[in-house]
CSV table of C-alpha atoms in Angstrom, one decimal:
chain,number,residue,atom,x,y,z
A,64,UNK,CA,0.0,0.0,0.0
A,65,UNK,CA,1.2,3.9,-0.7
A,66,UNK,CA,0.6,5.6,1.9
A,67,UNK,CA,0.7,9.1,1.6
A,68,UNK,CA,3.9,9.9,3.3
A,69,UNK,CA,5.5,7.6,1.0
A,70,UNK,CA,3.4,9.3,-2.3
A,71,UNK,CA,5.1,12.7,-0.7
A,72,UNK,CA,8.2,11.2,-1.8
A,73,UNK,CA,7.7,9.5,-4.7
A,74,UNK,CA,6.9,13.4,-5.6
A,75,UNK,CA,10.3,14.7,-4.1
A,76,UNK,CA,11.9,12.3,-6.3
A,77,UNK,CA,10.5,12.9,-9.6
A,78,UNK,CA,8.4,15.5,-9.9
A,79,UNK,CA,4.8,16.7,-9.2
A,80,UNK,CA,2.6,13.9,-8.8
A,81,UNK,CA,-0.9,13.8,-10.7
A,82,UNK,CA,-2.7,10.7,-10.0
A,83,UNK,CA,-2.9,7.1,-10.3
A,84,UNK,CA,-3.4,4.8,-13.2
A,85,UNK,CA,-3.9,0.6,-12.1
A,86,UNK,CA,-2.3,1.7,-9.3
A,87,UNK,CA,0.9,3.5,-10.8
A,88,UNK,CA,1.6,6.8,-9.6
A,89,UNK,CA,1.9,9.7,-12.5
A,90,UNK,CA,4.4,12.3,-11.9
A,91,UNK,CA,5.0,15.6,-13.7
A,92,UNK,CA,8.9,16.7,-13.7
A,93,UNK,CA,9.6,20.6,-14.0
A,94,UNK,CA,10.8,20.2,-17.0
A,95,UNK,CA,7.9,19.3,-18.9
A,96,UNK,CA,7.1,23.1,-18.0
A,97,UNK,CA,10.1,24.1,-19.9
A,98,UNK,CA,9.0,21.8,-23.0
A,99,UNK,CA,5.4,23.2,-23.1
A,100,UNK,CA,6.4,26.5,-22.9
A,101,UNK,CA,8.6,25.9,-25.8
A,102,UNK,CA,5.8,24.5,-27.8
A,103,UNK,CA,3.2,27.7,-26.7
A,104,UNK,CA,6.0,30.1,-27.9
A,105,UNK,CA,6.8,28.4,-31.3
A,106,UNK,CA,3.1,26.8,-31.9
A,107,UNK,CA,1.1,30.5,-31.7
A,108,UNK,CA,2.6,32.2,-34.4
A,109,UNK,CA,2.7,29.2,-36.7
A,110,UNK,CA,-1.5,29.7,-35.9
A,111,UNK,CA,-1.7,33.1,-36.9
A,112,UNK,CA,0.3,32.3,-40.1
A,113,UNK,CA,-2.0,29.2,-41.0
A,114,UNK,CA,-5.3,30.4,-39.6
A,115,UNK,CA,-5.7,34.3,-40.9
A,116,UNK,CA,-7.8,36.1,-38.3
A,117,UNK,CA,-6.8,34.4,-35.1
A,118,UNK,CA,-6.0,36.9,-32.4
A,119,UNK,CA,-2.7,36.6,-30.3
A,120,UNK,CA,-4.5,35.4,-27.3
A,121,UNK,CA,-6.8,32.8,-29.3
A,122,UNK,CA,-3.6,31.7,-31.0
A,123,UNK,CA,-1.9,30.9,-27.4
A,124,UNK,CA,-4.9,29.4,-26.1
A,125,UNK,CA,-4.7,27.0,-29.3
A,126,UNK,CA,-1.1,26.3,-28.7
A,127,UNK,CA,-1.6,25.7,-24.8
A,128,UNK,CA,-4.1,23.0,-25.8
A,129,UNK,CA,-2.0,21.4,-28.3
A,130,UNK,CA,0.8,21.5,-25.5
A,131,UNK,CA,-2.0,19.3,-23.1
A,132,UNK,CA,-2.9,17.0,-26.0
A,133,UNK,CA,0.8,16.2,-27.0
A,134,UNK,CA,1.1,15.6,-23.1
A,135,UNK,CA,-1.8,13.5,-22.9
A,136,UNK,CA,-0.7,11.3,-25.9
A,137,UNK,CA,2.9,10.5,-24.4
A,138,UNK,CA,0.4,9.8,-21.0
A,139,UNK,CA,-1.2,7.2,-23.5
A,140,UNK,CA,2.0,5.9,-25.0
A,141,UNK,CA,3.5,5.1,-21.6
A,142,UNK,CA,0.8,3.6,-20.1
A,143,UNK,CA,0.3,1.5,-22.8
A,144,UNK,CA,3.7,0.3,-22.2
A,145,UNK,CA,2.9,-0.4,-18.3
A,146,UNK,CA,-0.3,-1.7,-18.3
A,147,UNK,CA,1.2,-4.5,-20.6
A,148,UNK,CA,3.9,-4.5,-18.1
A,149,UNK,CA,1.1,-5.2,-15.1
A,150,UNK,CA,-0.4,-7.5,-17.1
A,151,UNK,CA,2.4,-9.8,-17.4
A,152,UNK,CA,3.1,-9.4,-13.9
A,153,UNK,CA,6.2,-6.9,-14.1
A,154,UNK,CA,5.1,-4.3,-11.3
A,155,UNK,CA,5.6,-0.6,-12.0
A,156,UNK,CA,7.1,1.9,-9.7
A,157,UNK,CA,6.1,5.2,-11.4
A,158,UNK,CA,5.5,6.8,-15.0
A,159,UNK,CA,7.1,10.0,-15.1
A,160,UNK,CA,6.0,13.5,-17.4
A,161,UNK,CA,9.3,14.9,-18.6
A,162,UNK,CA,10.9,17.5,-21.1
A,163,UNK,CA,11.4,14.7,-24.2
A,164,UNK,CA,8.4,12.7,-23.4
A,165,UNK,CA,7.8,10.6,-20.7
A,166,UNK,CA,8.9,6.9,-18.8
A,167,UNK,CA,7.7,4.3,-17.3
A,168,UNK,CA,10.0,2.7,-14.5
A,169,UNK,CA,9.2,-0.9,-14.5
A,170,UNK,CA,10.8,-2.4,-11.2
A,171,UNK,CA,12.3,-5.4,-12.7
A,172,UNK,CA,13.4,-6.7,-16.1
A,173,UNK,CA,11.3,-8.9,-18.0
A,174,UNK,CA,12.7,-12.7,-18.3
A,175,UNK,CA,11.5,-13.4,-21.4
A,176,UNK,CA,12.7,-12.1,-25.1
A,177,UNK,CA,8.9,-11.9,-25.8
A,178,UNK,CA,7.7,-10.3,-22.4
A,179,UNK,CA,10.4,-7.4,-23.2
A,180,UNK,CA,9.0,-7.0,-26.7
A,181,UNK,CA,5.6,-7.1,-26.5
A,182,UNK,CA,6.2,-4.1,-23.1
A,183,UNK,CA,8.1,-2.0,-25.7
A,184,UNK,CA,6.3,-2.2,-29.1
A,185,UNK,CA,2.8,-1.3,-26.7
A,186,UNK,CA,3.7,1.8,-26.5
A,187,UNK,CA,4.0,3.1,-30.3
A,188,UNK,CA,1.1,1.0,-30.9
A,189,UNK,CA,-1.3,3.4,-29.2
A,190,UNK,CA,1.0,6.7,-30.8
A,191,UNK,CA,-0.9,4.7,-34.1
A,192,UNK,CA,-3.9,4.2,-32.9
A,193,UNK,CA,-4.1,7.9,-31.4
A,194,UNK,CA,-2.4,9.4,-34.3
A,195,UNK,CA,-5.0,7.0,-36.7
A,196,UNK,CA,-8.1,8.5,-34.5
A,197,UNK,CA,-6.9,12.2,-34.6
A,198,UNK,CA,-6.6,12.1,-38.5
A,199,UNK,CA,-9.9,10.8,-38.9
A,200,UNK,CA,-11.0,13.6,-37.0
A,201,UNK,CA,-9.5,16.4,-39.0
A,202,UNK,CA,-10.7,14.9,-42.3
A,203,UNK,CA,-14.4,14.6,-40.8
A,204,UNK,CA,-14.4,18.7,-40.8
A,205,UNK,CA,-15.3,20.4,-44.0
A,206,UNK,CA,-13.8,23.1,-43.7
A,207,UNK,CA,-9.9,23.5,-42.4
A,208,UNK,CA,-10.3,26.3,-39.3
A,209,UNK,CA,-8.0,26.4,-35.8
A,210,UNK,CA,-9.2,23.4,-34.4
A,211,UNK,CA,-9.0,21.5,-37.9
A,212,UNK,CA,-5.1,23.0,-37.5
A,213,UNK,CA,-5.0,21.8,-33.7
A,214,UNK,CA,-6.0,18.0,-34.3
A,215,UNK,CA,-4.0,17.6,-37.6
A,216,UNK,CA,-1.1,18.4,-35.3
A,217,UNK,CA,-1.9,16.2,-33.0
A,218,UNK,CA,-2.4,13.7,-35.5
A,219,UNK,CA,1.1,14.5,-36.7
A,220,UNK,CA,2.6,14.5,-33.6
A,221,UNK,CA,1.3,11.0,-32.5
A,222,UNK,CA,2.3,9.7,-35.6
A,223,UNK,CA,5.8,11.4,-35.1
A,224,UNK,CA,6.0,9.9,-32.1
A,225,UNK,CA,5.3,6.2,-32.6
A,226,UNK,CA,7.7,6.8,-36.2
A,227,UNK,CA,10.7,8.5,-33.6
A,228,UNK,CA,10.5,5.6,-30.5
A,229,UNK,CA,10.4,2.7,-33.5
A,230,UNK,CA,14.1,3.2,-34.4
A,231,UNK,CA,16.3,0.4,-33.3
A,232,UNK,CA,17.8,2.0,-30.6
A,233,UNK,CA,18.3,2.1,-26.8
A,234,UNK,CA,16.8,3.7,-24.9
A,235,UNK,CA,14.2,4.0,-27.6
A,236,UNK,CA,11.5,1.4,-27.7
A,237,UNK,CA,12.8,0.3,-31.2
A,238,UNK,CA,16.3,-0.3,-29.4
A,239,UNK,CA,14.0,-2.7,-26.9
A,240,UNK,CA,12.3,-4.4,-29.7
A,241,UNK,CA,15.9,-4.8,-31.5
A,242,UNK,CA,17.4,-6.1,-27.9
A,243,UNK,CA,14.4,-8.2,-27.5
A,244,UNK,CA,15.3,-10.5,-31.3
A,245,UNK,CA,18.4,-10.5,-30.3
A,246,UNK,CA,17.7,-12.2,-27.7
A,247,UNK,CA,15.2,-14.3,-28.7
A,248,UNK,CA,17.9,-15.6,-31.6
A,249,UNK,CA,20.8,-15.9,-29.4
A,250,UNK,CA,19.6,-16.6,-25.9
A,251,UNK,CA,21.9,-13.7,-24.4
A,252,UNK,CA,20.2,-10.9,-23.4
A,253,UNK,CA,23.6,-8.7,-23.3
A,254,UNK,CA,24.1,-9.4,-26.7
A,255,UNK,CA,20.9,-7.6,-27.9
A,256,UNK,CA,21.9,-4.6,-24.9
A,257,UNK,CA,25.0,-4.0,-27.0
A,258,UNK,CA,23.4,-4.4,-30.6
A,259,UNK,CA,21.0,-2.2,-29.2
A,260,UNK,CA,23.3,0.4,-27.6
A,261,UNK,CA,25.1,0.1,-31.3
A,262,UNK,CA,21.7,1.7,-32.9
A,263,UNK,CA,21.3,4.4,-30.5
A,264,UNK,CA,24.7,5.3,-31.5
A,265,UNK,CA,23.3,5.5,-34.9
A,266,UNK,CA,20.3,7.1,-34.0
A,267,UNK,CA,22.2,10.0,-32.2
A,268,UNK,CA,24.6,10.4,-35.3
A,269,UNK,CA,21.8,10.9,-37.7
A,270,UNK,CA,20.1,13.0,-35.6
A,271,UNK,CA,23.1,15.9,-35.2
A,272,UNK,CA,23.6,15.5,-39.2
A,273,UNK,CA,19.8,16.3,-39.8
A,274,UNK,CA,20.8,19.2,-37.6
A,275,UNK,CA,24.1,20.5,-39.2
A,276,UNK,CA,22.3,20.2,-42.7
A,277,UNK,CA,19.4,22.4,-41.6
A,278,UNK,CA,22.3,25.0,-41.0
A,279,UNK,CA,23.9,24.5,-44.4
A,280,UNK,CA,20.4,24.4,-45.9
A,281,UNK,CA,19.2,27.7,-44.1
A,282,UNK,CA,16.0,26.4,-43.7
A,283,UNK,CA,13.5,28.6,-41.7
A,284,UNK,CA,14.0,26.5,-38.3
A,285,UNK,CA,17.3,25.5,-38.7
A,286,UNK,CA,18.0,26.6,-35.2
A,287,UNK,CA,15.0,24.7,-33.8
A,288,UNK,CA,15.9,22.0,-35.6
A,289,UNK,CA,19.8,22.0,-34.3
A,290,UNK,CA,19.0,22.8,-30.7
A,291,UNK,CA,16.4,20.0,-30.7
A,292,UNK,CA,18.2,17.5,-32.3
A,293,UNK,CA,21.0,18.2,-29.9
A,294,UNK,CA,19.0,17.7,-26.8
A,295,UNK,CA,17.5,14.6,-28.3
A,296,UNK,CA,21.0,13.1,-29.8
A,297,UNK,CA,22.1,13.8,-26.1
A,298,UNK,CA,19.0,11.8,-24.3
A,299,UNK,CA,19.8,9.3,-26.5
A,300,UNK,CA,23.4,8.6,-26.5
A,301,UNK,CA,23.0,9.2,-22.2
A,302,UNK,CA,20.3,6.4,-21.8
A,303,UNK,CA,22.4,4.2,-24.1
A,304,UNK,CA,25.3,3.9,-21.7
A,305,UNK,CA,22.5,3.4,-18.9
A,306,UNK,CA,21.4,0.7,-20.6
A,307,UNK,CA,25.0,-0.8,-21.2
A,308,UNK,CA,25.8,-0.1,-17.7
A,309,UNK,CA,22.9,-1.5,-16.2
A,310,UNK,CA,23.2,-4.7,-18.1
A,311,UNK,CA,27.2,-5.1,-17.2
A,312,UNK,CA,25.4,-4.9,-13.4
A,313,UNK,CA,23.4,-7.7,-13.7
A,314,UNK,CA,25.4,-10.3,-16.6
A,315,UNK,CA,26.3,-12.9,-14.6
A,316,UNK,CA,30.1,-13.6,-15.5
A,317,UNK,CA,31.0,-16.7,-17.4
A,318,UNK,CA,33.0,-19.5,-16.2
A,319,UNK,CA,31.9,-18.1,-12.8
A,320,UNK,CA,30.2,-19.8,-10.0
A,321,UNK,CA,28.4,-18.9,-6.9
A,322,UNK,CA,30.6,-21.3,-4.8
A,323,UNK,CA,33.6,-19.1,-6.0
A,324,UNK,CA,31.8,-16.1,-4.3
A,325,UNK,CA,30.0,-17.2,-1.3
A,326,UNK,CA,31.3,-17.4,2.0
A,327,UNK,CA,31.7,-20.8,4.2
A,328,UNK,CA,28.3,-20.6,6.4
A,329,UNK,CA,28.4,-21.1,10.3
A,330,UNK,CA,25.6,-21.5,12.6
A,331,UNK,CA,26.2,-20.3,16.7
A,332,UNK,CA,23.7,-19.9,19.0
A,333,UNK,CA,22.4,-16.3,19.6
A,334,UNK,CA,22.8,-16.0,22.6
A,335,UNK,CA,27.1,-16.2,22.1
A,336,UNK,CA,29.4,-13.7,23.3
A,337,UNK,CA,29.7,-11.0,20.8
A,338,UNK,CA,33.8,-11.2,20.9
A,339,UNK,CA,33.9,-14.9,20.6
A,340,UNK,CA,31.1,-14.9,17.1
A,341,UNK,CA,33.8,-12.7,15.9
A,342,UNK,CA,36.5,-15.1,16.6
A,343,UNK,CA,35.0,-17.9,15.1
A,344,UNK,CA,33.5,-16.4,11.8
A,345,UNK,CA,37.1,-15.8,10.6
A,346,UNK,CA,36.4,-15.5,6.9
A,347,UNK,CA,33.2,-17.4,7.3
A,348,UNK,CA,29.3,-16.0,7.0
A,349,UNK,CA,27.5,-16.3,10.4
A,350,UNK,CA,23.4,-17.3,10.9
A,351,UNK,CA,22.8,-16.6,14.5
A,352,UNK,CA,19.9,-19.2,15.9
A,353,UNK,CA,17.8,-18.5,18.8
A,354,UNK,CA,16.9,-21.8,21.1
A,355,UNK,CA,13.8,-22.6,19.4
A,356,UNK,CA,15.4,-22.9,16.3
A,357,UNK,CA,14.4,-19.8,14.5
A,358,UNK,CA,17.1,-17.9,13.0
A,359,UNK,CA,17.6,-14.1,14.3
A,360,UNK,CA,19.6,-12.9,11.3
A,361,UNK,CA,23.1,-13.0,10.1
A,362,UNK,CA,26.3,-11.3,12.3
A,363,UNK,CA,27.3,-8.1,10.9
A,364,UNK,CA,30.8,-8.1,11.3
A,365,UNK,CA,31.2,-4.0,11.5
A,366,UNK,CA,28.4,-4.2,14.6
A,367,UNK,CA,29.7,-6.8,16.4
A,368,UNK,CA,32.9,-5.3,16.3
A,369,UNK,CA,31.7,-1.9,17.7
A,370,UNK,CA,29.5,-4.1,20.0
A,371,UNK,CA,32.4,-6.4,21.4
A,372,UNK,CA,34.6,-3.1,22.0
A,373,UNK,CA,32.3,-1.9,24.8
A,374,UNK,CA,30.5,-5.0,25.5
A,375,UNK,CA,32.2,-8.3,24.6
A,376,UNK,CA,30.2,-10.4,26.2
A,377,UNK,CA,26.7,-9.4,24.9
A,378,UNK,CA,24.6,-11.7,23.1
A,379,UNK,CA,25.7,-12.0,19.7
A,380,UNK,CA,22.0,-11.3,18.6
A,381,UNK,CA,22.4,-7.8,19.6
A,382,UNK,CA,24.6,-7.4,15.8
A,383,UNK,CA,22.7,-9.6,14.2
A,384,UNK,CA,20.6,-8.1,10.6
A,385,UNK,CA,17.6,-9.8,10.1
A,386,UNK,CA,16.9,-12.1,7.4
A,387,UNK,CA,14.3,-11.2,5.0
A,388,UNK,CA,12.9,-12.9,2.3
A,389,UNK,CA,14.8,-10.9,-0.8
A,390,UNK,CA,17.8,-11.4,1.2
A,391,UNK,CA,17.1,-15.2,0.5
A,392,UNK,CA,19.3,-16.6,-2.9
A,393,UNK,CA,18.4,-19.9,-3.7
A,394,UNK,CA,21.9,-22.0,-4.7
A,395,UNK,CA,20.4,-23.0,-8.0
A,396,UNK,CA,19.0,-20.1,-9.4
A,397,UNK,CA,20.8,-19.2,-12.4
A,398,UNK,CA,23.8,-16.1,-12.7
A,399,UNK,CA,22.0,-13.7,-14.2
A,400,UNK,CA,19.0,-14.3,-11.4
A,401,UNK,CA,21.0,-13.8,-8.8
A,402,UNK,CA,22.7,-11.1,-10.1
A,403,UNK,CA,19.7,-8.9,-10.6
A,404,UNK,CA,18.3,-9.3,-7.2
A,405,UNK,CA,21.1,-8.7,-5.5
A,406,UNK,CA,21.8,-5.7,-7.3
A,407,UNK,CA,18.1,-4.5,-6.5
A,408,UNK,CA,17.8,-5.1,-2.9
A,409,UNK,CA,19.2,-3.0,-0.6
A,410,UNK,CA,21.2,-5.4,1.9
A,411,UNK,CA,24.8,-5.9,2.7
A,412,UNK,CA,24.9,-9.9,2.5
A,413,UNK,CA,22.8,-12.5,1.4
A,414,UNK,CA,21.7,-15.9,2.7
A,415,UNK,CA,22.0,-18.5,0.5
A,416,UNK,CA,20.2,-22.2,0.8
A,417,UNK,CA,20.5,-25.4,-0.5
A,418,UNK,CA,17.0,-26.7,-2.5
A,419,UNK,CA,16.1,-28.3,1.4
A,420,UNK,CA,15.9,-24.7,2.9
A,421,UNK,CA,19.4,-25.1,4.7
A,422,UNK,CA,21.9,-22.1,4.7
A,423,UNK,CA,25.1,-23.2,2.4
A,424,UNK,CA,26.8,-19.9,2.0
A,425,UNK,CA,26.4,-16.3,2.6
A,426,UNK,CA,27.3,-14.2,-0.5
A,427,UNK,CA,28.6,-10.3,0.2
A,428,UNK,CA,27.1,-7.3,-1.9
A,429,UNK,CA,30.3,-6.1,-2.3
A,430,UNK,CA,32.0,-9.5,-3.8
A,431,UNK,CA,29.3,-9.6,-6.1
A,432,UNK,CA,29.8,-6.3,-7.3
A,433,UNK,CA,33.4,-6.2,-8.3
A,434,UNK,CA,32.5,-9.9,-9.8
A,435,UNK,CA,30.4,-8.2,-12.3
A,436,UNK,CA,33.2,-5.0,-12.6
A,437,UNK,CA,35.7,-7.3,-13.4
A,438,UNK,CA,33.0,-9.4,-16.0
């Protein structure tokens, strides 16, 4: 449940929130100001030009609602993308409003080639279907007038939209869909990250020479055109790395093997002298068990050993972190598994247990991590 300290913060983090779609909280960053202001300042003259006899204020009322529909349509795109998401069981944390468009932050990534494609082709599918709609709707009126002008655009823009986020690309959703057949064709999910990666590079290169041509050209918005493409060429090249980056996080190494990471596991009572847990861990992962069995968490060694300078011999329990359930690594489950949930909990060490429930090693965070930096 979100409770609303907790939505506070989902605001602090990403923007201003809005409201709730299947349970996914909508956020609008300050930027997305900047962006609409943008479009009111370019989009009002262009509706004097085209529409003879709008006034100046008419004209900026027209361009402010074009700025809400384009918002509303990259609303549409993303939630296409995480209701698909929901409905495959991927949960959501947020869809956020920004300057370029908008994102959905899915909180884990899907383990199937096909889950990953059909998330990411969702999305332009209803920029289609919206930019389909809104073109049927300017060719039912007779007579081209401002709001003819206002859903033409918005026709175009949707169409522009789902045409821009098909290239094969990351972080673009063609650059998923690319990463996603890839994958499907190979089995290795890093192998489609890096084609992918290889066609935002792409992407961003054609973008800044559409941009230096509108110079040589001197077309009329040759400077819109080259500080646009900029930005975008940026956004792409920047979520490209992310991408690479986060997928070197969580590729499992080859040739390498939990046993080779994991700490020897020892079980002492809990009620042990701090200073003598600490003596026998020596190198070794400690699960501290109460007298009925139940385990009250694993020794953390920087604790005990503030713990056993003051008060040697209190019960070890007292430095003891508790063991959840996503601090649980099953011995079996494969690399890349284990390597995305460790990297996406929050914990220091991990517990990990045999197929019988019984603790066989305790793998560090930290191990893990320079594993994968090394990989």
């Amino acid at each position: 449940m979100v409770t609303e300290q907790s939505w506070r913060r989902v605001g602090r983090d990403g923007g201003l929130p809005l409201f709730r779609v299947a349970g996914i909280p909508v956020l609008l960053a300050p930027s997305w100001w900047l962006g609409s202001a943008a479009i009111v300042v370019l989009y009002a003259p262009m509706v004097e030009r085209l529409v003879p006899g709008i006034g100046g204020t008419a004209g900026v009322l027209l361009a402010a609602t074009f700025a809400v529909l384009l918002g509303l349509s990259v609303l549409a795109h993303e939630l296409g993308h995480s209701l698909v998401a929901l409905r495959l069981g991927i949960p959501v944390r947020r869809l956020r409003l920004f300057l370029l468009g908008g994102v959905s932050e899915v909180m884990r990534t899907p383990d199937r080639p096909g889950h990953e494609g059909l998330i990411a082709v969702a999305g332009p599918i209803v920029s289609i279907v919206l930019a389909g709609s809104f073109a049927l709707g300017a060719a039912a009126i007779p007579h081209p007038d401002a709001v003819w002008l206002l859903i033409a655009q918005t026709a175009f823009a949707n169409a522009a939209v789902a045409v821009f986020n098909l290239l094969p690309g990351l972080p673009l959703d063609g650059g998923r869909i690319l990463r996603a057949g890839v994958w499907a064709a190979t089995g290795r999910r890093a192998l489609g990250t890096k084609a992918a990666v290889a066609g935002g590079g792409v992407v961003a290169v054609l973008l800044v020479g559409w941009a230096v041509l509108g110079l040589l050209d001197g077309s009329e918005d040759r400077w819109l055109r080259f500080g646009v493409c900029l930005l975008t060429a940026w956004f792409v090249v920047a979520g490209a790395r992310g991408e690479l980056s986060a997928e070197r996080r969580k590729t499992w190494p080859e040739g390498l093997t939990l046993s080779q990471l994991m700490q020897p596991v020892l079980q002492l009572p809990a009620e042990s002298p701090v200073s003598g847990a600490l003596t026998a861990s020596a190198g070794r992962g400690v699960v501290l068990v109460r007298a009925d069995g139940v385990a009250a968490g694993l020794l953390d060694r920087g604790m005990a050993e503030r713990l056993a300078t003051t008060s040697p011999h209190a019960p070890a329990e007292q430095a003891a972190v508790p063991i959840r359930p996503e601090t649980v690594l099953l011995e079996n489950e494969t690399g890349d598994e284990l390597a995305e949930r460790v990297m996406g909990t929050p914990a220091w060490e991990y517990l990990v247990v045999d197929l019988e429930g019984r603790p066989s090693g305790v793998l560090r965070r930290e191990d893990l991590k320079a594993a994968l930096d090394r990989g």
